[in-house]
Every structure is written in structure tokens, then in C-alpha cells.
Coordinates of C-alpha atoms in Angstrom, one line a residue:
X26 CA 0.0 0.0 0.2
X27 CA 1.6 3.1 -1.3
X28 CA 0.4 5.4 1.7
X29 CA 2.3 8.6 2.5
X30 CA 0.2 10.8 4.8
X31 CA 2.9 13.5 5.5
X32 CA 5.7 13.7 2.7
X33 CA 8.4 16.1 3.1
X34 CA 8.9 18.7 0.6
X35 CA 12.4 18.9 -0.4
X36 CA 12.4 20.4 -3.9
X37 CA 9.1 22.1 -4.9
X38 CA 8.1 22.7 -8.6
X39 CA 8.9 26.3 -8.4
X40 CA 12.5 25.1 -7.2
X41 CA 13.1 22.7 -10.3
X42 CA 11.7 25.5 -12.6
X43 CA 14.3 27.8 -11.3
X44 CA 17.1 25.2 -11.5
X45 CA 16.4 24.4 -15.0
X46 CA 16.2 28.3 -16.0
X47 CA 19.4 29.0 -14.1
X48 CA 21.3 26.1 -15.8
X49 CA 20.0 27.5 -19.1
X50 CA 21.1 31.1 -18.1
X51 CA 24.5 30.1 -17.2
X52 CA 25.4 28.3 -20.4
X53 CA 23.8 31.1 -22.2
X54 CA 25.8 33.7 -20.3
X55 CA 29.0 32.1 -20.8
X56 CA 28.4 31.6 -24.5
X57 CA 27.2 35.4 -24.9
X58 CA 30.3 36.4 -22.8
X59 CA 32.8 34.4 -25.0
X60 CA 31.1 35.7 -28.2
X61 CA 31.4 39.3 -27.0
X62 CA 35.1 38.9 -26.1
X63 CA 35.9 37.5 -29.6
X64 CA 33.6 40.2 -31.1
X65 CA 35.8 42.9 -29.3
X66 CA 38.9 41.3 -30.6
X67 CA 37.5 41.2 -34.1
X68 CA 36.7 44.8 -34.0
X69 CA 40.2 45.8 -32.8
X70 CA 41.7 43.8 -35.6
X71 CA 39.4 45.1 -38.1
X72 CA 39.8 48.8 -36.8
X73 CA 43.8 48.3 -37.3
X74 CA 43.4 46.9 -40.6
X75 CA 40.7 49.4 -41.9
X76 CA 41.9 52.5 -40.3
X77 CA 45.6 51.9 -40.3
X78 CA 47.0 49.2 -42.5
X79 CA 44.9 49.9 -45.5
X80 CA 45.7 53.6 -45.2
X81 CA 49.2 53.1 -44.7
X82 CA 49.2 50.9 -47.6
X83 CA 47.6 53.4 -50.0
X84 CA 49.9 56.2 -48.6
X85 CA 52.9 54.1 -49.2
X86 CA 51.8 53.6 -52.7
X87 CA 51.7 57.2 -53.0
X88 CA 55.2 57.6 -52.0
X89 CA 56.5 55.1 -54.5
X90 CA 54.6 56.8 -57.3
X91 CA 56.1 60.2 -56.1
X92 CA 59.6 58.8 -56.1
X93 CA 59.4 57.4 -59.4
X94 CA 58.0 60.7 -60.9
X95 CA 60.8 62.4 -59.0
X96 CA 63.3 60.0 -60.5
X97 CA 62.1 60.2 -64.1
X98 CA 61.5 64.1 -64.3
X99 CA 65.0 64.6 -62.7
X100 CA 66.6 62.3 -65.4
X101 CA 64.7 64.1 -68.1
X102 CA 65.7 67.4 -66.8
X103 CA 69.5 66.5 -66.8
X104 CA 69.2 65.7 -70.5
X105 CA 66.6 68.1 -71.9
X106 CA 67.0 71.2 -69.2
X107 CA 63.2 72.0 -69.5
X108 CA 61.3 73.8 -66.8
X109 CA 58.4 71.5 -67.3
X110 CA 60.2 68.7 -65.9
X111 CA 61.5 70.6 -62.8
X112 CA 57.8 71.7 -62.3
X113 CA 56.8 67.9 -62.4
X114 CA 59.6 67.2 -60.1
X115 CA 58.4 69.7 -57.5
X116 CA 54.8 68.7 -57.6
X117 CA 56.2 65.0 -57.0
X118 CA 58.3 66.3 -54.4
X119 CA 55.3 68.3 -52.6
X120 CA 53.1 65.2 -53.1
X121 CA 56.1 63.0 -51.3
X122 CA 56.0 65.6 -48.5
X123 CA 52.2 65.5 -47.8
X124 CA 52.2 61.8 -47.9
X125 CA 55.2 61.7 -45.4
X126 CA 53.3 64.0 -43.2
X127 CA 49.9 61.9 -43.4
X128 CA 51.8 58.8 -42.6
X129 CA 53.1 60.5 -39.4
X130 CA 49.5 60.5 -37.9
X131 CA 49.6 56.8 -37.5
X132 CA 51.3 55.3 -34.5
X133 CA 51.7 51.7 -34.9
X134 CA 54.2 48.8 -34.7
X135 CA 56.9 49.1 -37.3
X136 CA 56.3 53.0 -37.4
X137 CA 60.3 53.7 -37.1
X138 CA 60.9 53.2 -40.9
X139 CA 58.6 56.1 -41.7
X140 CA 60.3 58.0 -39.0
X141 CA 63.6 57.3 -40.5
X142 CA 62.2 58.5 -44.0
X143 CA 60.9 61.6 -42.4
X144 CA 64.2 62.5 -41.1
X145 CA 66.0 61.8 -44.3
X146 CA 63.5 64.2 -46.1
X147 CA 64.1 67.1 -43.3
X148 CA 67.8 66.5 -43.8
X149 CA 67.9 66.9 -47.6
X150 CA 65.0 69.6 -47.7
X151 CA 65.1 71.6 -44.6
X152 CA 63.3 74.5 -46.2
X153 CA 60.7 72.4 -47.8
X154 CA 60.1 70.5 -44.6
X155 CA 59.5 73.7 -42.8
X156 CA 57.0 75.1 -45.5
X157 CA 59.2 77.5 -47.4
X158 CA 60.1 77.5 -51.1
X159 CA 63.5 76.2 -52.2
X160 CA 66.0 78.7 -53.5
X161 CA 68.2 76.4 -55.1
X162 CA 67.8 73.4 -57.4
X163 CA 66.0 70.7 -55.5
X164 CA 67.7 67.5 -57.0
X165 CA 68.3 64.4 -55.2
X166 CA 71.5 62.4 -56.0
X167 CA 70.5 58.9 -57.3
X168 CA 71.9 57.0 -54.3
X169 CA 69.7 58.9 -51.8
X170 CA 66.6 58.4 -54.2
X171 CA 67.2 54.8 -54.2
X172 CA 67.7 54.7 -50.7
X173 CA 64.3 56.1 -50.0
X174 CA 62.6 53.7 -52.5
X175 CA 64.2 50.8 -50.6
X176 CA 62.9 52.2 -47.1
X177 CA 59.4 52.9 -48.5
X178 CA 59.1 49.4 -50.4
X179 CA 60.5 47.6 -47.2
X180 CA 58.1 49.5 -44.9
X181 CA 55.3 48.7 -47.3
X182 CA 56.3 45.0 -47.5
X183 CA 56.2 44.9 -43.6
X184 CA 52.7 46.6 -43.7
X185 CA 51.4 44.0 -46.1
X186 CA 52.8 41.1 -44.0
X187 CA 51.1 42.7 -41.0
X188 CA 48.0 43.2 -42.9
X189 CA 47.9 39.5 -44.1
X190 CA 48.6 38.5 -40.5
X191 CA 45.8 40.5 -39.2
X192 CA 43.5 39.1 -41.8
X193 CA 44.5 35.7 -41.1
X194 CA 44.0 36.4 -37.2
X195 CA 40.6 37.8 -37.9
X196 CA 39.4 34.9 -39.8
X197 CA 40.8 32.5 -36.8
X198 CA 38.9 34.8 -34.2
X199 CA 36.0 34.6 -36.4
X200 CA 35.9 30.8 -36.9
X201 CA 36.7 30.0 -33.3
X202 CA 33.9 32.5 -32.3
X203 CA 31.4 30.7 -34.5
X204 CA 32.4 27.2 -33.5
X205 CA 32.2 28.2 -29.6
X206 CA 29.0 30.1 -30.2
X207 CA 27.3 27.1 -32.1
X208 CA 28.8 24.8 -29.3
X209 CA 27.5 27.2 -26.6
X210 CA 24.0 27.3 -28.4
X211 CA 24.0 23.5 -28.8
X212 CA 24.9 23.1 -25.1
X213 CA 22.1 25.6 -24.0
X214 CA 19.5 24.0 -26.1
X215 CA 20.6 20.5 -24.8
X216 CA 20.3 21.8 -21.1
X217 CA 17.0 23.2 -21.9
X218 CA 15.7 20.0 -23.7
X219 CA 17.0 18.2 -20.6
X220 CA 15.4 20.3 -18.3
X221 CA 12.2 20.2 -20.0
X222 CA 12.4 16.4 -20.0
X223 CA 13.3 16.4 -16.5
X224 CA 10.4 18.6 -15.5
X225 CA 7.9 16.7 -17.9
X226 CA 9.1 13.2 -16.3
X227 CA 9.0 14.8 -12.7
X228 CA 5.5 16.3 -13.3
X229 CA 3.8 13.7 -15.6
X230 CA 4.7 10.6 -13.3
X231 CA 2.7 11.8 -10.2
X232 CA 0.0 13.2 -12.4
X233 CA -0.5 9.9 -14.5
X234 CA -0.6 8.1 -10.9
X235 CA -3.1 10.6 -9.7
X236 CA -5.1 10.3 -12.9
X237 CA -5.1 6.5 -12.5
X238 CA -6.5 6.6 -9.1
X239 CA -9.2 9.3 -10.2
X240 CA -10.2 6.8 -13.3
X241 CA -10.3 3.9 -11.1
X242 CA -12.9 5.8 -9.0
X243 CA -14.9 7.5 -11.6
X244 CA -15.0 4.5 -14.1
X245 CA -15.2 1.2 -11.9
X246 CA -16.0 2.8 -8.5
X247 CA -12.9 1.4 -7.1
X248 CA -10.9 3.3 -4.3
X249 CA -7.3 2.7 -4.6
X250 CA -4.4 4.6 -3.2
X251 CA -1.6 5.7 -5.3
X252 CA 2.0 5.7 -5.4
X253 CA 3.7 9.0 -4.0
X254 CA 6.4 9.6 -6.5
X255 CA 7.7 13.0 -5.8
X256 CA 8.3 15.2 -2.7
X257 CA 7.0 18.5 -4.1
X258 CA 3.3 19.9 -4.3
X259 CA 2.3 17.1 -6.4
X260 CA 3.4 14.6 -3.9
X261 CA 1.5 16.4 -1.3
X262 CA -1.5 16.2 -3.8
X263 CA -1.0 12.5 -3.9
X264 CA -0.7 12.2 -0.2
X265 CA -4.1 13.9 0.2
X266 CA -5.7 11.7 -2.3
X267 CA -4.4 8.7 -0.2
X268 CA -5.8 10.3 2.6
X269 CA -9.0 10.9 1.1
X270 CA -9.2 7.3 -0.2
X271 CA -8.6 6.1 3.2
X272 CA -11.2 8.0 4.6
X273 CA -13.7 7.2 1.7
X274 CA -12.9 3.5 2.2
X275 CA -13.7 4.0 5.9
X276 CA -16.9 5.5 5.4
X277 CA -18.0 3.0 2.7
X278 CA -17.1 0.1 5.0
X279 CA -19.2 1.9 7.7
X280 CA -22.0 2.3 5.4
X281 CA -21.8 -1.4 4.2
X282 CA -21.8 -2.3 7.8
X283 CA -24.8 -0.2 8.4
X284 CA -26.6 -1.4 5.6
X285 CA -26.0 -4.9 6.6
X286 CA -27.0 -4.3 10.1
X287 CA -30.2 -2.4 9.1
X288 CA -31.1 -5.0 6.3
X289 CA -31.0 -7.8 8.7
X290 CA -32.6 -6.2 11.5
X291 CA -35.4 -4.8 9.2
X292 CA -36.0 -8.0 7.2
X293 CA -37.4 -10.2 10.2
X294 CA -40.1 -7.8 11.3
X295 CA -40.7 -7.0 7.7
X296 CA -41.4 -10.4 6.8
X297 CA -43.8 -10.8 9.9
X298 CA -45.8 -7.6 8.6
X299 CA -46.0 -8.9 5.1
X300 CA -47.1 -12.4 6.3
X301 CA -49.6 -10.7 8.4
X302 CA -50.9 -8.6 5.7
X303 CA -51.2 -11.5 3.4
X304 CA -53.1 -13.4 6.0
X305 CA -55.5 -10.6 6.2
X306 CA -55.9 -10.1 2.5
X307 CA -56.6 -13.9 2.0
X308 CA -59.3 -13.5 4.7
X309 CA -57.7 -16.0 6.8
X310 CA -58.1 -13.7 10.0
X311 CA -61.5 -12.8 9.0
X312 CA -63.7 -11.2 6.6
X313 CA -62.6 -7.5 5.2
X314 CA -64.5 -5.3 2.7
X315 CA -63.5 -4.2 -0.6
X316 CA -62.1 -0.9 0.8
X317 CA -60.1 -3.0 3.4
X318 CA -58.8 -5.1 0.9
X319 CA -57.7 -2.4 -1.6
X320 CA -55.6 -0.8 1.1
X321 CA -54.1 -4.2 2.2
X322 CA -53.2 -4.7 -1.5
X323 CA -51.3 -1.5 -1.5
X324 CA -49.6 -2.3 1.6
X325 CA -48.6 -5.8 0.3
X326 CA -47.1 -4.2 -3.0
X327 CA -45.2 -1.6 -0.9
X328 CA -43.8 -4.4 1.4
X329 CA -42.7 -6.3 -1.4
X330 CA -41.1 -3.4 -3.1
X331 CA -39.3 -2.6 0.4
X332 CA -38.3 -6.4 0.5
X333 CA -36.8 -6.1 -3.0
X334 CA -34.7 -3.2 -2.0
X335 CA -33.3 -4.9 1.0
X336 CA -32.4 -7.9 -1.3
X337 CA -30.5 -5.7 -3.4
X338 CA -28.8 -3.8 -0.7
X339 CA -27.9 -7.2 0.8
X340 CA -26.3 -8.5 -2.6
X341 CA -24.4 -5.3 -3.1
X342 CA -23.1 -5.7 0.4
X343 CA -22.0 -9.1 -0.2
X344 CA -20.2 -7.8 -3.5
X345 CA -18.4 -5.0 -1.9
X346 CA -15.1 -6.5 -2.0
X347 CA -15.4 -7.0 -5.9
X348 CA -14.8 -10.8 -5.0
X349 CA -17.8 -12.9 -5.9
X350 CA -18.0 -16.7 -5.1
X351 CA -19.0 -18.4 -8.5
X352 CA -20.7 -21.6 -9.0
X353 CA -19.8 -22.2 -12.7
X354 CA -21.8 -24.8 -14.6
X355 CA -22.2 -25.4 -18.4
X356 CA -25.7 -23.9 -19.6
X357 CA -27.4 -22.9 -22.8
X358 CA -27.5 -19.1 -23.2
X359 CA -30.6 -19.3 -25.3
X360 CA -32.4 -20.9 -22.5
X361 CA -31.0 -18.3 -19.9
X362 CA -32.3 -15.6 -22.3
X363 CA -36.0 -17.2 -22.6
X364 CA -36.2 -17.7 -18.7
X365 CA -35.2 -14.0 -17.9
X366 CA -37.6 -12.5 -20.6
X367 CA -40.2 -14.5 -19.0
X368 CA -39.3 -13.2 -15.4
X369 CA -39.4 -9.7 -17.0
X370 CA -42.6 -10.4 -19.0
X371 CA -45.2 -9.0 -16.4
X372 CA -43.6 -5.7 -15.8
X373 CA -43.1 -5.1 -19.7
X374 CA -46.9 -6.2 -20.2
X375 CA -47.8 -3.5 -17.6
X376 CA -46.3 -0.9 -19.7
X377 CA -47.3 -2.3 -23.2
X378 CA -43.6 -3.0 -24.0
X379 CA -42.6 -5.9 -26.3
X380 CA -39.4 -8.0 -25.4
X381 CA -38.0 -9.0 -28.7
X382 CA -35.1 -11.7 -28.5
X383 CA -32.4 -12.1 -31.3
X384 CA -30.3 -15.2 -30.8
X385 CA -27.3 -16.0 -33.5
X386 CA -27.3 -19.4 -35.0
X387 CA -24.0 -20.2 -33.9
X388 CA -24.4 -19.9 -30.2
X389 CA -22.5 -22.4 -27.9
X390 CA -22.6 -23.5 -24.3
X391 CA -20.9 -21.3 -21.8
X392 CA -19.3 -22.0 -18.5
X393 CA -20.3 -19.8 -15.9
X394 CA -22.5 -19.2 -12.9
X395 CA -26.1 -19.4 -14.3
X396 CA -28.0 -17.9 -11.3
X397 CA -25.6 -14.8 -11.1
X398 CA -25.5 -14.2 -14.9
X399 CA -29.4 -14.6 -14.9
X400 CA -29.4 -11.8 -12.4
X401 CA -27.3 -9.6 -14.3
X402 CA -29.2 -10.1 -17.6
X403 CA -32.5 -9.5 -15.6
X404 CA -31.2 -6.2 -14.1
X405 CA -30.2 -5.1 -17.4
X406 CA -33.5 -6.2 -19.0
X407 CA -35.5 -4.6 -16.0
X408 CA -33.6 -1.4 -16.5
X409 CA -34.4 -1.3 -20.2
X410 CA -38.0 -1.8 -19.4
X411 CA -38.2 0.8 -16.7
X412 CA -36.8 3.7 -18.9
X413 CA -38.7 2.8 -22.2
X414 CA -41.8 4.8 -23.0
X415 CA -45.1 2.5 -23.3
X416 CA -45.9 0.8 -26.4
X417 CA -42.1 0.5 -27.4
X418 CA -39.8 -2.5 -27.9
X419 CA -36.9 -3.5 -26.0
X420 CA -34.5 -6.0 -28.0
X421 CA -32.1 -8.5 -26.6
X422 CA -29.3 -10.2 -28.6
X423 CA -27.0 -12.9 -28.0
X424 CA -24.2 -13.7 -30.5
X425 CA -20.6 -14.7 -30.4
X426 CA -17.6 -12.4 -30.5
X427 CA -13.8 -12.5 -30.7
X428 CA -13.8 -15.3 -33.0
X429 CA -16.1 -17.5 -31.0
X430 CA -14.2 -17.0 -27.7
X431 CA -16.7 -14.7 -26.0
X432 CA -20.5 -14.4 -25.8
X433 CA -21.8 -10.9 -26.5
X434 CA -25.1 -9.8 -24.9
X435 CA -26.7 -6.6 -25.9
X436 CA -29.9 -5.1 -24.6
X437 CA -31.5 -2.1 -26.4
X438 CA -34.3 0.2 -25.6
X439 CA -36.1 3.3 -27.0
X440 CA -35.9 5.5 -24.1
X441 CA -34.5 8.9 -23.4
X442 CA -30.9 7.9 -23.5
X443 CA -28.3 8.9 -21.2
X444 CA -26.4 12.2 -21.2
X445 CA -22.7 11.8 -22.1
X446 CA -21.6 13.5 -18.8
X447 CA -23.5 10.7 -16.9
X448 CA -22.5 7.8 -18.9
X449 CA -19.2 7.2 -17.0
X450 CA -21.1 6.9 -13.5
X451 CA -23.9 4.7 -14.3
X452 CA -22.3 1.7 -13.1
X453 CA -21.3 3.2 -9.6
X454 CA -23.1 2.0 -6.8
X455 CA -26.2 4.3 -5.7
X456 CA -25.8 6.6 -8.7
X457 CA -28.8 7.7 -10.1
X458 CA -29.0 10.6 -12.8
X459 CA -30.7 14.0 -12.2
X460 CA -33.5 12.9 -14.5
X461 CA -33.8 9.4 -12.9
X462 CA -34.5 10.7 -9.4
X463 CA -37.3 12.9 -10.7
X464 CA -38.9 10.2 -12.7
X465 CA -38.2 6.6 -11.2
X466 CA -38.0 4.7 -8.3
X467 CA -35.0 2.7 -7.2
X468 CA -31.7 3.0 -5.3
X469 CA -29.1 2.8 -8.2
X470 CA -27.9 -0.7 -7.4
X471 CA -28.9 -2.7 -10.3
X472 CA -26.3 -1.7 -13.0
X473 CA -23.4 -2.0 -10.2
X474 CA -24.5 -5.5 -9.3
X475 CA -24.7 -6.4 -13.2
X476 CA -21.1 -4.9 -13.7
X477 CA -19.8 -6.8 -10.7
X478 CA -21.0 -10.2 -11.9
X479 CA -19.9 -9.7 -15.6
X480 CA -16.3 -8.9 -14.3
X481 CA -16.3 -11.5 -12.0
X482 CA -16.6 -13.7 -14.9
X483 CA -13.9 -12.1 -16.6
X484 CA -15.9 -10.0 -18.9
X485 CA -16.5 -6.4 -19.7
X486 CA -19.5 -4.4 -19.7
X487 CA -20.2 -1.0 -21.4
X488 CA -22.9 1.1 -22.9
X489 CA -23.6 3.3 -26.2
X490 CA -26.3 5.9 -26.0
X491 CA -27.3 9.2 -27.6
X492 CA -29.7 11.3 -25.9
X493 CA -33.4 11.0 -27.3
X494 CA -32.4 7.9 -29.2
X495 CA -32.4 5.2 -26.5
X496 CA -29.7 3.3 -25.0
X497 CA -27.9 0.0 -25.6
X498 CA -25.9 -2.0 -22.9
X499 CA -23.4 -4.6 -23.9
X500 CA -21.5 -7.2 -21.9
X501 CA -19.2 -10.1 -23.0
X502 CA -18.1 -13.0 -20.9
X503 CA -15.5 -15.8 -22.1
X504 CA -17.3 -19.0 -23.2
X505 CA -14.7 -21.4 -21.1
X506 CA -15.7 -19.5 -17.7
X507 CA -12.0 -18.0 -17.5
X508 CA -11.5 -15.1 -14.9
X509 CA -9.6 -12.1 -15.9

């Protein structure tokens, strides 16, 4: 018995949700932090490449072009002595000066070569470096010009190597960032899925167990304790359900004991009263007039009805444990059907209802408790007669099912039907629908007795009904009398 009255709540549902959420956030935080670090490094490298290296590369190309123009025009002037070449030389020299000043704005690793070049320029053209015009011929000897070219080309090559290295580093950082981002995202998703699975498993197990206990009561009327599978709020709910089950079972036992006591205590004096009334009706104790006889007839009928109710109560009490002692015999289902319809005939004739049997030609003999099965069938037929309007038909069918392994019995009426919301409760003890309580007598035991008998034989019982279109009850039992 899985009873736990006071479970200790170590980890509640809110705590589990927080653990899963914090776990996801931790991995997401580290993933985002790592990506931000790599993004920052990528931005720094990109800034150095775009704002420094590419600019230096462009300016160094201007320096190379200026030196080539200066060399070309200086040689042409030496041969042709045209002032046009001197003018071109000065323009290239001015461009060279501007490029040198532009490149001095940058400060980066390997900057010393440009400082050396600037120092060489200031030494060669001090007036031009200070912004004044040259008063003499501004020619540069070939060795110095070649030296400047070597410095520019060397510095340019160094810059290109640094640029290429920066591009490679940028690619490496981007690749690592993508890989770690994807890995972090995958881990975060995995942690999230594991957390969801954990929550689903930890919540669904106690919910399934609770649903099983509730369905056992709503469908079969059985009160069974459930397993308390967690120590959270759902575990407390399961423990409360078990407490309720224990109390209901205790109340059910007390009610059964009370019914047994009252039924036995009332049955003896009731029998004496009924016999006395019958003696007076039969004029054994003396003559009675018609008016007295009419009231005695009413009293006899009411006493008979009370006796039938007590019989049903005692039968249900004896079946309360859902264990029925069977006395199996081999019998013909068709004969049992005929006898049952004969017993139900007077009540059907009183309402003008016809009983229509339908027996399949392949019916075989069945092993079971003939008396109890007859009681179950009589209860179902009597129920159909009770709820059928006058001048209608109750159809009872017997046929084979499941390849001849089971006997299928159906009882159909043309009554008002059973609402869908009540269909799951009709086999419960003492259950009577709202409309039934207003229109018919009874204590709600006939269908429960039939269900208990059928299930004791290893069979199943169910119904099919549409409001306003009648109702059909079905039950099956194994033909060999095997118990489920």
C-alpha cells in the first residue's frame, strides 16, 4: 500500500523550474560572454586593418609613385633642361612631403621606418620641410633616391605582412567565435531540452498516478491508493488523495456495515408484517370489505418493493469487495435468455412493452454461474423496461464475438438515452442521474450488481447511448468461464 500521509517537500515545482532556468542562463551567459570577447578582438583587429593598415598601404603607394615621378623627371631635366620637368619634379616632391606628413599621424608597430624616412626628408630639404620654397635646384642624388625607395618598399612590405597576418587572425577569431557560439548554443539547447524532459518526467509521473487513481474511481468505482512518486506539491496532492481514499474506504465500510445491520434487522419484522398483511388479504383472520382489501393490496405491494430493495442492498453488500464466489456450470445462453424474458414479462406487459429476443445461430454453451448471470441479465432487461416509454420495444441479442471465444449480449431500449456526462457514472453504486431521481424509483444498484457479476466472470460491460435515441448496454463473458 503506497500511503504517505505527510511527505516532506525537499524540492518544490518552483525550485525545479528555477534550477532549469538558471542552468540554461549559465550556459547562455558564458556563450554570450565568449562571443562578446571574440567580437571585441575582431573589432580591434578590423579597426587596425581598416583605419591603419589599408591607409598606410595606400599612402605608401603614393610615396612609391612620387619617388618614381621624381626620379623620371630629374633624369629628363638633366638631358633636356626643360622647366616643365622641374615643375613636375617639384609637384611630385610636394606630394611626397604630404604623404610623409599623412603617414606620421599613425602610430603602430613598425612605425620607425617612416620616422627614418621623414628624418631623411628633413635633412635633405630643410626649407621644404618647414614649408618654405626652395631657392636652389631641388635635385636628389640617385643613391639617396634609391635609399628612400628601399625604405618605402621595405616598410610597405612589412605593412602588407602585418595586414595579411591581421586578416588571418581575424579569420581565426571569427572561426573560433562561430564554433564556440554554435557549441554554446547547442549546449544551451541541450540543457534546455534535458530540463524540459526532467520537468516533464517529474511532473507527468505523479500526474499519471493521480489520474489512474481518479479514473479507477470514476470508471469502476474502486478506491485505490496511489504511489507518491515525488516530494513536491504534486507529492502532497498524491498524499492528500491517499488520505481521502482511506477516509472514503472507511466511510464505505461503515456504510456497508450499517446497511448489513439495518437490512438484517428490518428483514425479520418486515417478513412478519408482510405475512400478516397477506393473511388479512386472504381473509384467514376474518372477512374484510373491498375498501380494506384495496388498502391491504397497496400495503402488500409496498412491502414487496421494500423487500426487493433490501435484497438488492444485501447483494451489493456481499459484493462490496469485488470478489464474488462463483458456482460455474455449463448452460445454454438461449435458455437463460428465454427464462429471463419470462421473468421480466409481467413488468413489460404492464407498460405495453414488447420484448424481442435475437439469438445468433452459432451460439454455443457457456461455462459460468448461471444464477448470477441470469441476475445480471435480468437487471439490464429490467432497467431497459423501466426507462422505455409505453408501447415500445426492448431488443435483447445474443451472439458470439472474438472468433467464438466470447459471448456478446446486448440490450437495447427506445428510451430517452443517457447524457454523455453521466455515462461514466451509471455503473457506480447508488448512482442515479438527475432526471432518473425525478421520474423513477430505485436506489441505483442494479447496474452495479450487473457490472460486478460480469467482471467476476472475466468479462466487460459498457454502454452506447445518444440523448433522445435510446440506449444499448453490452457485456461479454468468456465461453470457457475463465476469470480475468
